């Protein structure tokens, strides 16, 4: 019976000679299973560095690996791993078939943990299910991301998006490079200056960089410069989300100044209306709409600013040719904006004019950071789940773990 149990565990672990299970101990009251493994002493081992066959020199102290639970029993493997004395490399601890070099878990446990972490509602929930500490989950994710990044292929990417995201209560930033079609994060770098952005492109091969057709980005000099240097052949496209954000901020500035002035005159029409002005027309609820319509059509500057902002949305119609977008739309919109006597609006209009060629590139590529925005909300979840990260490296690991579409499996992809 006992022998059967041992060979059964050997089979479960996929162990082949020269490794065998020598004992299986069951601790009923602690709900634990301990499996002892031994390497046949007469069998040769391979040097972990050069692969040469050597004889066993001695054994390293006993180590423990956490394995998949057996039913609800926490299961651990224990073994003294042989050390070989290689003529070229010296004394080395040999590799074991069930775990990575310094891993404290079997590959099967790690593979299972990755699936649980990916699918659990939070890292904390995954840790409870797996009965591991959060720092262990961090280590598993870190190793998984390193593996996945090493395995990344050099398949062509057509469209990239580059974006920024706040980090640590909004005082610092990270930059992200996204594969727009693939809906994945390519990499994350600390900061949002040109150097950080340049770092993002380093993960791509020369061939990949040469084949990028277009990059969606904000009118931010550091990102523009880095993109031009890394992918000189790609068109830059200033995308609608960023343009809308700049215009929205301009409307808000106009509103704030005007609300203050009106309040001084005892007029509180603009009090509490901030959110209505930030919304697009179709997102204002019916009961607010009539109220809003009155304000919009009044002599208020805020209403005028809002109309100029809303009108710019016509620019993004997909059927407009480059010439049409410029002559029939932009030129007219620009002169309206610039004669509006609304400083914040004029400022954004001038900025758009300065970046007009890249704005018009939209007519050829129709790309936006919309995908990035979707990824951003996932990243937001990651950020709030961890209540801000102390270290950038942990933040990057989690983003790439969840949004990098990496092959994270601890088994080589050939399996
Ligand atoms: Zn060797």
CSV table of C-alpha atoms and ligand atoms in Angstrom, one decimal:
chain,number,residue,atom,x,y,z
A,1,UNK,CA,0.0,0.0,0.0
A,2,UNK,CA,2.7,2.4,1.0
A,3,UNK,CA,4.8,1.7,-2.0
A,4,UNK,CA,1.8,2.3,-4.2
A,5,UNK,CA,1.2,5.7,-2.6
A,6,UNK,CA,4.8,6.7,-3.4
A,7,UNK,CA,4.8,5.6,-7.0
A,8,UNK,CA,1.4,7.3,-7.3
A,9,UNK,CA,2.9,10.6,-6.2
A,10,UNK,CA,5.9,10.1,-8.4
A,11,UNK,CA,3.5,9.8,-11.3
A,12,UNK,CA,1.5,12.8,-10.2
A,13,UNK,CA,4.7,14.9,-10.2
A,14,UNK,CA,5.7,13.5,-13.5
A,15,UNK,CA,9.0,12.3,-12.0
A,16,UNK,CA,11.2,9.9,-13.9
A,17,UNK,CA,14.3,8.1,-12.8
A,18,UNK,CA,16.8,9.1,-11.4
A,19,UNK,CA,14.4,11.0,-9.1
A,20,UNK,CA,12.0,9.0,-7.0
A,21,UNK,CA,9.5,9.6,-4.2
A,22,UNK,CA,10.9,8.0,-1.0
A,23,UNK,CA,8.2,8.8,1.4
A,24,UNK,CA,4.8,10.5,1.7
A,25,UNK,CA,3.9,11.8,5.1
A,26,UNK,CA,0.4,12.8,6.0
A,27,UNK,CA,-0.3,15.2,8.9
A,28,UNK,CA,-4.0,14.8,9.3
A,29,UNK,CA,-4.5,17.4,12.0
A,30,UNK,CA,-2.4,20.1,10.2
A,31,UNK,CA,-3.9,19.1,6.8
A,32,UNK,CA,-0.5,18.8,5.3
A,33,UNK,CA,1.3,16.3,3.0
A,34,UNK,CA,5.0,16.1,2.8
A,35,UNK,CA,6.7,14.3,-0.1
A,36,UNK,CA,10.3,13.4,0.1
A,37,UNK,CA,12.3,13.0,-3.0
A,38,UNK,CA,15.7,11.5,-3.7
A,39,UNK,CA,18.1,11.3,-6.5
A,40,UNK,CA,19.5,7.9,-7.2
A,41,UNK,CA,23.1,8.1,-5.9
A,42,UNK,CA,24.7,6.1,-8.7
A,43,UNK,CA,23.1,8.0,-11.6
A,44,UNK,CA,25.1,10.8,-13.2
A,45,UNK,CA,23.9,14.4,-13.1
A,46,UNK,CA,24.3,17.3,-15.6
A,47,UNK,CA,26.2,20.5,-14.8
A,48,UNK,CA,23.6,23.3,-14.7
A,49,UNK,CA,26.0,25.7,-16.4
A,50,UNK,CA,27.4,23.7,-19.3
A,51,UNK,CA,25.3,20.5,-19.4
A,52,UNK,CA,28.3,18.2,-19.1
A,53,UNK,CA,27.6,14.9,-17.4
A,54,UNK,CA,29.3,14.7,-14.0
A,55,UNK,CA,29.2,12.5,-10.9
A,56,UNK,CA,27.5,13.6,-7.7
A,57,UNK,CA,29.9,15.5,-5.5
A,58,UNK,CA,27.7,16.0,-2.4
A,59,UNK,CA,24.2,17.2,-1.5
A,60,UNK,CA,23.0,20.7,-0.8
A,61,UNK,CA,21.0,21.2,2.5
A,62,UNK,CA,17.4,20.1,2.3
A,63,UNK,CA,15.0,22.4,0.5
A,64,UNK,CA,11.2,22.7,0.5
A,65,UNK,CA,8.9,23.5,-2.4
A,66,UNK,CA,5.3,24.3,-2.2
A,67,UNK,CA,3.3,22.2,-4.5
A,68,UNK,CA,-0.4,22.1,-5.6
A,69,UNK,CA,-2.6,21.0,-2.8
A,70,UNK,CA,-3.7,17.4,-2.6
A,71,UNK,CA,-7.4,17.8,-2.0
A,72,UNK,CA,-7.4,20.5,0.7
A,73,UNK,CA,-4.1,19.3,2.0
A,74,UNK,CA,-1.2,21.8,1.7
A,75,UNK,CA,1.5,19.8,-0.1
A,76,UNK,CA,5.2,20.3,0.0
A,77,UNK,CA,8.1,18.6,-1.6
A,78,UNK,CA,11.4,18.1,0.2
A,79,UNK,CA,14.7,17.0,-1.2
A,80,UNK,CA,18.4,17.4,-0.8
A,81,UNK,CA,19.6,18.3,-4.3
A,82,UNK,CA,22.8,16.8,-5.5
A,83,UNK,CA,25.8,19.1,-6.3
A,84,UNK,CA,28.1,18.1,-9.1
A,85,UNK,CA,31.8,18.9,-9.5
A,86,UNK,CA,32.2,20.0,-13.0
A,87,UNK,CA,35.8,20.2,-14.4
A,88,UNK,CA,35.0,23.6,-16.1
A,89,UNK,CA,32.4,25.2,-13.8
A,90,UNK,CA,33.3,23.9,-10.3
A,91,UNK,CA,30.8,22.7,-7.7
A,92,UNK,CA,27.2,23.5,-8.7
A,93,UNK,CA,23.7,22.5,-7.4
A,94,UNK,CA,22.0,20.7,-10.3
A,95,UNK,CA,18.7,21.7,-11.7
A,96,UNK,CA,15.5,19.9,-10.6
A,97,UNK,CA,12.8,19.0,-13.0
A,98,UNK,CA,9.9,20.3,-10.9
A,99,UNK,CA,11.0,23.8,-10.1
A,100,UNK,CA,12.9,26.8,-11.4
A,101,UNK,CA,16.4,27.7,-10.1
A,102,UNK,CA,15.6,29.7,-7.0
A,103,UNK,CA,11.9,29.0,-6.9
A,104,UNK,CA,10.2,28.0,-3.7
A,105,UNK,CA,7.3,26.5,-5.5
A,106,UNK,CA,7.0,23.7,-8.0
A,107,UNK,CA,6.4,24.8,-11.6
A,108,UNK,CA,2.9,23.3,-11.4
A,109,UNK,CA,2.1,25.4,-8.3
A,110,UNK,CA,3.4,28.5,-10.0
A,111,UNK,CA,1.4,27.9,-13.1
A,112,UNK,CA,-1.7,27.4,-11.1
A,113,UNK,CA,-1.0,30.5,-9.0
A,114,UNK,CA,-0.6,32.6,-12.2
A,115,UNK,CA,-4.1,31.5,-13.4
A,116,UNK,CA,-5.6,32.2,-10.0
A,117,UNK,CA,-4.0,35.7,-9.7
A,118,UNK,CA,-5.1,36.6,-13.2
A,119,UNK,CA,-8.7,35.6,-12.5
A,120,UNK,CA,-9.3,36.5,-8.9
A,121,UNK,CA,-11.1,39.7,-8.1
A,122,UNK,CA,-8.0,41.1,-6.4
A,123,UNK,CA,-4.5,40.0,-5.5
A,124,UNK,CA,-5.6,39.7,-1.9
A,125,UNK,CA,-8.4,37.3,-2.9
A,126,UNK,CA,-5.9,35.3,-4.8
A,127,UNK,CA,-3.5,35.2,-1.9
A,128,UNK,CA,-6.3,33.9,0.4
A,129,UNK,CA,-7.2,31.2,-2.1
A,130,UNK,CA,-3.6,30.1,-2.5
A,131,UNK,CA,-2.7,30.5,1.1
A,132,UNK,CA,0.3,32.6,0.2
A,133,UNK,CA,1.7,36.0,1.4
A,134,UNK,CA,1.2,39.0,-0.9
A,135,UNK,CA,5.0,39.3,-1.2
A,136,UNK,CA,5.0,35.8,-2.6
A,137,UNK,CA,2.4,36.7,-5.1
A,138,UNK,CA,4.6,39.7,-6.1
A,139,UNK,CA,7.5,37.3,-6.6
A,140,UNK,CA,5.5,35.0,-8.7
A,141,UNK,CA,4.2,37.8,-10.9
A,142,UNK,CA,7.7,39.3,-11.2
A,143,UNK,CA,9.2,36.0,-12.4
A,144,UNK,CA,6.2,35.5,-14.8
A,145,UNK,CA,6.6,38.9,-16.3
A,146,UNK,CA,10.4,38.5,-16.8
A,147,UNK,CA,9.7,35.2,-18.6
A,148,UNK,CA,7.0,36.7,-20.7
A,149,UNK,CA,9.1,39.7,-21.7
A,150,UNK,CA,12.0,37.3,-22.7
A,151,UNK,CA,9.6,35.3,-24.9
A,152,UNK,CA,8.1,38.3,-26.7
A,153,UNK,CA,8.3,37.8,-30.4
A,154,UNK,CA,9.3,40.4,-33.0
A,155,UNK,CA,6.0,40.3,-34.9
A,156,UNK,CA,5.2,43.5,-36.8
A,157,UNK,CA,3.1,46.1,-34.9
A,158,UNK,CA,1.2,48.7,-37.0
A,159,UNK,CA,0.0,51.3,-34.6
A,160,UNK,CA,1.4,52.4,-31.3
A,161,UNK,CA,-0.1,54.7,-28.7
A,162,UNK,CA,2.0,56.5,-26.1
A,163,UNK,CA,0.4,57.9,-23.0
A,164,UNK,CA,1.0,59.0,-19.5
A,165,UNK,CA,-0.5,57.8,-16.2
A,166,UNK,CA,-0.2,59.2,-12.7
A,167,UNK,CA,1.6,57.1,-10.2
A,168,UNK,CA,1.8,57.5,-6.4
A,169,UNK,CA,-1.2,59.8,-5.6
A,170,UNK,CA,-0.8,61.8,-8.8
A,171,UNK,CA,2.5,63.5,-8.0
A,172,UNK,CA,4.6,61.4,-10.3
A,173,UNK,CA,4.0,59.9,-13.7
A,174,UNK,CA,4.7,56.8,-15.7
A,175,UNK,CA,4.7,56.6,-19.5
A,176,UNK,CA,3.1,53.7,-21.3
A,177,UNK,CA,3.6,52.3,-24.8
A,178,UNK,CA,0.7,50.4,-26.2
A,179,UNK,CA,0.1,48.2,-29.2
A,180,UNK,CA,-3.2,49.7,-30.3
A,181,UNK,CA,-4.5,46.8,-32.5
A,182,UNK,CA,-3.2,44.1,-30.1
A,183,UNK,CA,-4.7,45.9,-27.1
A,184,UNK,CA,-1.7,45.3,-25.0
A,185,UNK,CA,0.9,47.3,-23.1
A,186,UNK,CA,4.3,47.0,-24.6
A,187,UNK,CA,6.2,48.5,-21.7
A,188,UNK,CA,6.0,51.0,-18.8
A,189,UNK,CA,8.7,53.6,-17.9
A,190,UNK,CA,9.1,55.9,-14.9
A,191,UNK,CA,8.6,59.6,-15.6
A,192,UNK,CA,7.2,61.3,-18.7
A,193,UNK,CA,10.2,63.0,-20.1
A,194,UNK,CA,11.9,62.3,-23.4
A,195,UNK,CA,14.3,59.8,-21.8
A,196,UNK,CA,11.5,57.8,-20.3
A,197,UNK,CA,9.7,57.7,-23.6
A,198,UNK,CA,12.8,56.6,-25.4
A,199,UNK,CA,13.2,53.8,-23.0
A,200,UNK,CA,9.8,52.5,-24.0
A,201,UNK,CA,10.9,51.9,-27.5
A,202,UNK,CA,13.9,49.9,-26.6
A,203,UNK,CA,11.9,46.8,-26.1
A,204,UNK,CA,11.0,46.8,-29.8
A,205,UNK,CA,13.4,45.4,-32.4
A,206,UNK,CA,14.8,47.6,-35.2
A,207,UNK,CA,12.6,45.8,-37.7
A,208,UNK,CA,9.5,46.4,-35.6
A,209,UNK,CA,10.3,50.1,-35.2
A,210,UNK,CA,10.9,50.4,-38.9
A,211,UNK,CA,7.4,49.0,-39.6
A,212,UNK,CA,5.4,51.1,-37.3
A,213,UNK,CA,3.0,53.1,-39.5
A,214,UNK,CA,1.6,55.5,-37.0
A,215,UNK,CA,1.7,56.5,-33.3
A,216,UNK,CA,-1.2,58.1,-31.4
A,217,UNK,CA,-0.1,60.6,-28.8
A,218,UNK,CA,-0.8,63.9,-27.1
A,219,UNK,CA,0.8,67.2,-28.2
A,220,UNK,CA,3.5,66.7,-25.6
A,221,UNK,CA,7.0,67.5,-26.7
A,222,UNK,CA,8.9,64.8,-24.9
A,223,UNK,CA,6.7,62.1,-26.4
A,224,UNK,CA,6.8,63.7,-29.9
A,225,UNK,CA,10.6,63.9,-29.9
A,226,UNK,CA,11.1,60.3,-28.6
A,227,UNK,CA,8.6,58.9,-31.1
A,228,UNK,CA,10.3,60.7,-34.0
A,229,UNK,CA,13.7,59.5,-33.0
A,230,UNK,CA,12.7,55.9,-32.4
A,231,UNK,CA,10.4,55.5,-35.4
A,232,UNK,CA,11.3,58.2,-38.0
A,233,UNK,CA,9.1,56.5,-40.6
A,234,UNK,CA,5.9,56.6,-38.6
A,235,UNK,CA,3.3,59.3,-38.8
A,236,UNK,CA,2.3,61.0,-35.5
A,237,UNK,CA,-1.4,61.3,-34.9
A,238,UNK,CA,-2.7,63.6,-32.2
A,239,UNK,CA,-5.7,61.8,-31.0
A,240,UNK,CA,-9.2,62.9,-30.1
A,241,UNK,CA,-9.1,62.0,-26.4
A,242,UNK,CA,-6.2,64.3,-25.7
A,243,UNK,CA,-7.6,67.1,-27.9
A,244,UNK,CA,-11.0,66.7,-26.1
A,245,UNK,CA,-9.2,66.9,-22.8
A,246,UNK,CA,-7.4,70.1,-23.6
A,247,UNK,CA,-10.6,71.7,-24.9
A,248,UNK,CA,-12.6,70.5,-21.9
A,249,UNK,CA,-10.0,72.1,-19.6
A,250,UNK,CA,-10.3,75.4,-21.5
A,251,UNK,CA,-14.1,75.3,-21.1
A,252,UNK,CA,-13.6,74.7,-17.4
A,253,UNK,CA,-11.3,77.6,-17.0
A,254,UNK,CA,-13.7,79.9,-18.7
A,255,UNK,CA,-16.5,78.6,-16.5
A,256,UNK,CA,-14.5,79.1,-13.3
A,257,UNK,CA,-13.6,82.7,-14.1
A,258,UNK,CA,-17.1,83.5,-15.2
A,259,UNK,CA,-18.8,81.8,-12.2
A,260,UNK,CA,-16.6,83.9,-9.9
A,261,UNK,CA,-17.5,87.2,-11.7
A,262,UNK,CA,-21.2,86.4,-11.7
A,263,UNK,CA,-21.2,85.4,-8.0
A,264,UNK,CA,-19.7,88.9,-7.3
A,265,UNK,CA,-22.8,90.3,-9.0
A,266,UNK,CA,-25.2,88.1,-7.1
A,267,UNK,CA,-25.8,85.8,-10.0
A,268,UNK,CA,-25.4,82.1,-9.2
A,269,UNK,CA,-26.5,80.5,-12.5
A,270,UNK,CA,-23.2,78.7,-12.9
A,271,UNK,CA,-23.0,77.3,-9.4
A,272,UNK,CA,-22.9,73.6,-9.4
A,273,UNK,CA,-22.9,73.2,-13.2
A,274,UNK,CA,-19.3,72.1,-13.6
A,275,UNK,CA,-20.1,68.5,-14.6
A,276,UNK,CA,-22.7,69.4,-17.2
A,277,UNK,CA,-20.1,71.5,-19.1
A,278,UNK,CA,-17.6,68.7,-19.0
A,279,UNK,CA,-20.0,66.2,-20.6
A,280,UNK,CA,-20.7,65.7,-24.2
A,281,UNK,CA,-24.1,66.6,-25.5
A,282,UNK,CA,-25.5,63.1,-25.6
A,283,UNK,CA,-24.3,62.3,-22.0
A,284,UNK,CA,-26.4,65.0,-20.4
A,285,UNK,CA,-29.6,63.5,-18.8
A,286,UNK,CA,-33.0,64.6,-20.1
A,287,UNK,CA,-34.0,66.3,-16.9
A,288,UNK,CA,-30.8,68.3,-16.8
A,289,UNK,CA,-31.0,69.1,-20.5
A,290,UNK,CA,-33.6,71.9,-20.6
A,291,UNK,CA,-31.8,73.6,-17.7
A,292,UNK,CA,-28.5,73.2,-19.5
A,293,UNK,CA,-29.9,74.4,-22.8
A,294,UNK,CA,-31.0,77.7,-21.3
A,295,UNK,CA,-27.5,78.3,-19.9
A,296,UNK,CA,-25.9,77.2,-23.2
A,297,UNK,CA,-28.0,79.6,-25.3
A,298,UNK,CA,-27.6,82.5,-22.8
A,299,UNK,CA,-25.1,85.3,-23.3
A,300,UNK,CA,-22.7,83.4,-21.0
A,301,UNK,CA,-19.1,83.0,-22.1
A,302,UNK,CA,-19.1,79.4,-20.8
A,303,UNK,CA,-21.9,78.5,-23.2
A,304,UNK,CA,-19.9,79.9,-26.1
A,305,UNK,CA,-16.7,78.0,-25.0
A,306,UNK,CA,-18.7,74.8,-24.7
A,307,UNK,CA,-20.1,75.2,-28.2
A,308,UNK,CA,-16.7,75.7,-29.7
A,309,UNK,CA,-15.4,72.6,-27.9
A,310,UNK,CA,-18.4,70.5,-29.0
A,311,UNK,CA,-18.1,71.7,-32.6
A,312,UNK,CA,-14.6,70.3,-32.8
A,313,UNK,CA,-16.0,66.8,-32.6
A,314,UNK,CA,-16.9,67.1,-36.2
A,315,UNK,CA,-13.3,67.0,-37.1
A,316,UNK,CA,-13.1,63.3,-36.2
A,317,UNK,CA,-15.6,62.1,-38.7
A,318,UNK,CA,-14.0,59.2,-40.5
A,319,UNK,CA,-15.0,60.1,-44.0
A,320,UNK,CA,-13.4,63.5,-44.2
A,321,UNK,CA,-10.4,63.7,-46.4
A,322,UNK,CA,-7.3,65.6,-45.3
A,323,UNK,CA,-8.1,68.6,-47.5
A,324,UNK,CA,-11.7,68.7,-46.4
A,325,UNK,CA,-10.8,68.4,-42.8
A,326,UNK,CA,-8.4,71.3,-43.2
A,327,UNK,CA,-10.2,73.7,-45.5
A,328,UNK,CA,-13.9,73.0,-44.7
A,329,UNK,CA,-13.5,72.4,-41.1
A,330,UNK,CA,-10.3,73.4,-39.3
A,331,UNK,CA,-9.8,76.8,-40.9
A,332,UNK,CA,-13.4,77.8,-40.1
A,333,UNK,CA,-13.3,76.4,-36.6
A,334,UNK,CA,-10.0,78.1,-35.9
A,335,UNK,CA,-11.1,81.5,-36.9
A,336,UNK,CA,-14.3,81.1,-34.8
A,337,UNK,CA,-12.2,80.0,-31.8
A,338,UNK,CA,-9.6,82.7,-32.3
A,339,UNK,CA,-12.2,85.5,-32.5
A,340,UNK,CA,-14.1,84.2,-29.4
A,341,UNK,CA,-12.3,86.5,-27.0
A,342,UNK,CA,-12.0,83.5,-24.7
A,343,UNK,CA,-8.3,83.3,-23.8
A,344,UNK,CA,-8.2,79.6,-22.7
A,345,UNK,CA,-10.0,78.6,-25.9
A,346,UNK,CA,-7.7,80.7,-28.0
A,347,UNK,CA,-4.7,79.1,-26.4
A,348,UNK,CA,-5.8,75.6,-27.2
A,349,UNK,CA,-6.8,76.7,-30.8
A,350,UNK,CA,-3.3,78.0,-31.3
A,351,UNK,CA,-1.8,74.8,-30.0
A,352,UNK,CA,-3.9,72.8,-32.4
A,353,UNK,CA,-2.9,75.0,-35.3
A,354,UNK,CA,0.8,74.5,-34.4
A,355,UNK,CA,0.2,70.7,-34.5
A,356,UNK,CA,-2.1,70.8,-37.5
A,357,UNK,CA,-0.1,68.3,-39.7
A,358,UNK,CA,-0.2,65.7,-37.0
A,359,UNK,CA,-3.8,66.5,-36.3
A,360,UNK,CA,-4.7,65.9,-40.0
A,361,UNK,CA,-2.8,62.6,-39.9
A,362,UNK,CA,-6.0,61.4,-38.3
A,363,UNK,CA,-7.7,61.4,-41.7
A,364,UNK,CA,-5.2,58.8,-42.9
A,365,UNK,CA,-4.9,56.5,-39.9
A,366,UNK,CA,-8.0,56.8,-37.7
A,367,UNK,CA,-6.2,55.7,-34.6
A,368,UNK,CA,-6.7,57.0,-31.1
A,369,UNK,CA,-5.6,56.1,-27.7
A,370,UNK,CA,-9.1,54.6,-27.2
A,371,UNK,CA,-7.5,51.2,-26.6
A,372,UNK,CA,-5.0,52.8,-24.3
A,373,UNK,CA,-7.9,54.4,-22.5
A,374,UNK,CA,-9.5,50.9,-22.0
A,375,UNK,CA,-6.2,49.6,-20.7
A,376,UNK,CA,-5.9,52.7,-18.5
A,377,UNK,CA,-9.1,51.8,-16.7
A,378,UNK,CA,-7.6,48.4,-16.0
A,379,UNK,CA,-4.5,50.1,-14.8
A,380,UNK,CA,-6.6,52.3,-12.6
A,381,UNK,CA,-8.0,49.2,-11.0
A,382,UNK,CA,-4.5,47.9,-10.4
A,383,UNK,CA,-3.5,51.2,-8.9
A,384,UNK,CA,-6.4,51.5,-6.5
A,385,UNK,CA,-6.2,47.9,-5.5
A,386,UNK,CA,-2.7,48.4,-4.2
A,387,UNK,CA,-3.5,51.9,-2.7
A,388,UNK,CA,-0.6,53.4,-4.6
A,389,UNK,CA,2.7,51.7,-5.1
A,390,UNK,CA,5.8,52.5,-3.1
A,391,UNK,CA,8.0,51.2,-5.9
A,392,UNK,CA,7.7,51.8,-9.6
A,393,UNK,CA,9.0,48.3,-10.3
A,394,UNK,CA,6.0,46.7,-8.6
A,395,UNK,CA,3.6,48.9,-10.5
A,396,UNK,CA,5.3,48.0,-13.8
A,397,UNK,CA,5.2,44.3,-13.0
A,398,UNK,CA,1.5,44.4,-12.3
A,399,UNK,CA,0.6,46.4,-15.4
A,400,UNK,CA,2.6,44.0,-17.6
A,401,UNK,CA,1.2,41.0,-15.8
A,402,UNK,CA,-2.4,42.0,-16.4
A,403,UNK,CA,-2.2,44.1,-19.6
A,404,UNK,CA,0.9,42.9,-21.4
A,405,UNK,CA,-0.7,39.8,-23.0
A,406,UNK,CA,2.5,37.9,-22.2
A,407,UNK,CA,3.1,34.2,-22.2
A,408,UNK,CA,3.6,33.9,-18.4
A,409,UNK,CA,3.7,30.1,-18.0
A,410,UNK,CA,6.6,28.7,-16.0
A,411,UNK,CA,6.8,25.8,-18.5
A,412,UNK,CA,8.7,26.6,-21.6
A,413,UNK,CA,6.4,27.5,-24.5
A,414,UNK,CA,7.4,24.4,-26.4
A,415,UNK,CA,5.3,22.4,-23.9
B,1,LIG,ZN1,30.0,22.7,-16.2
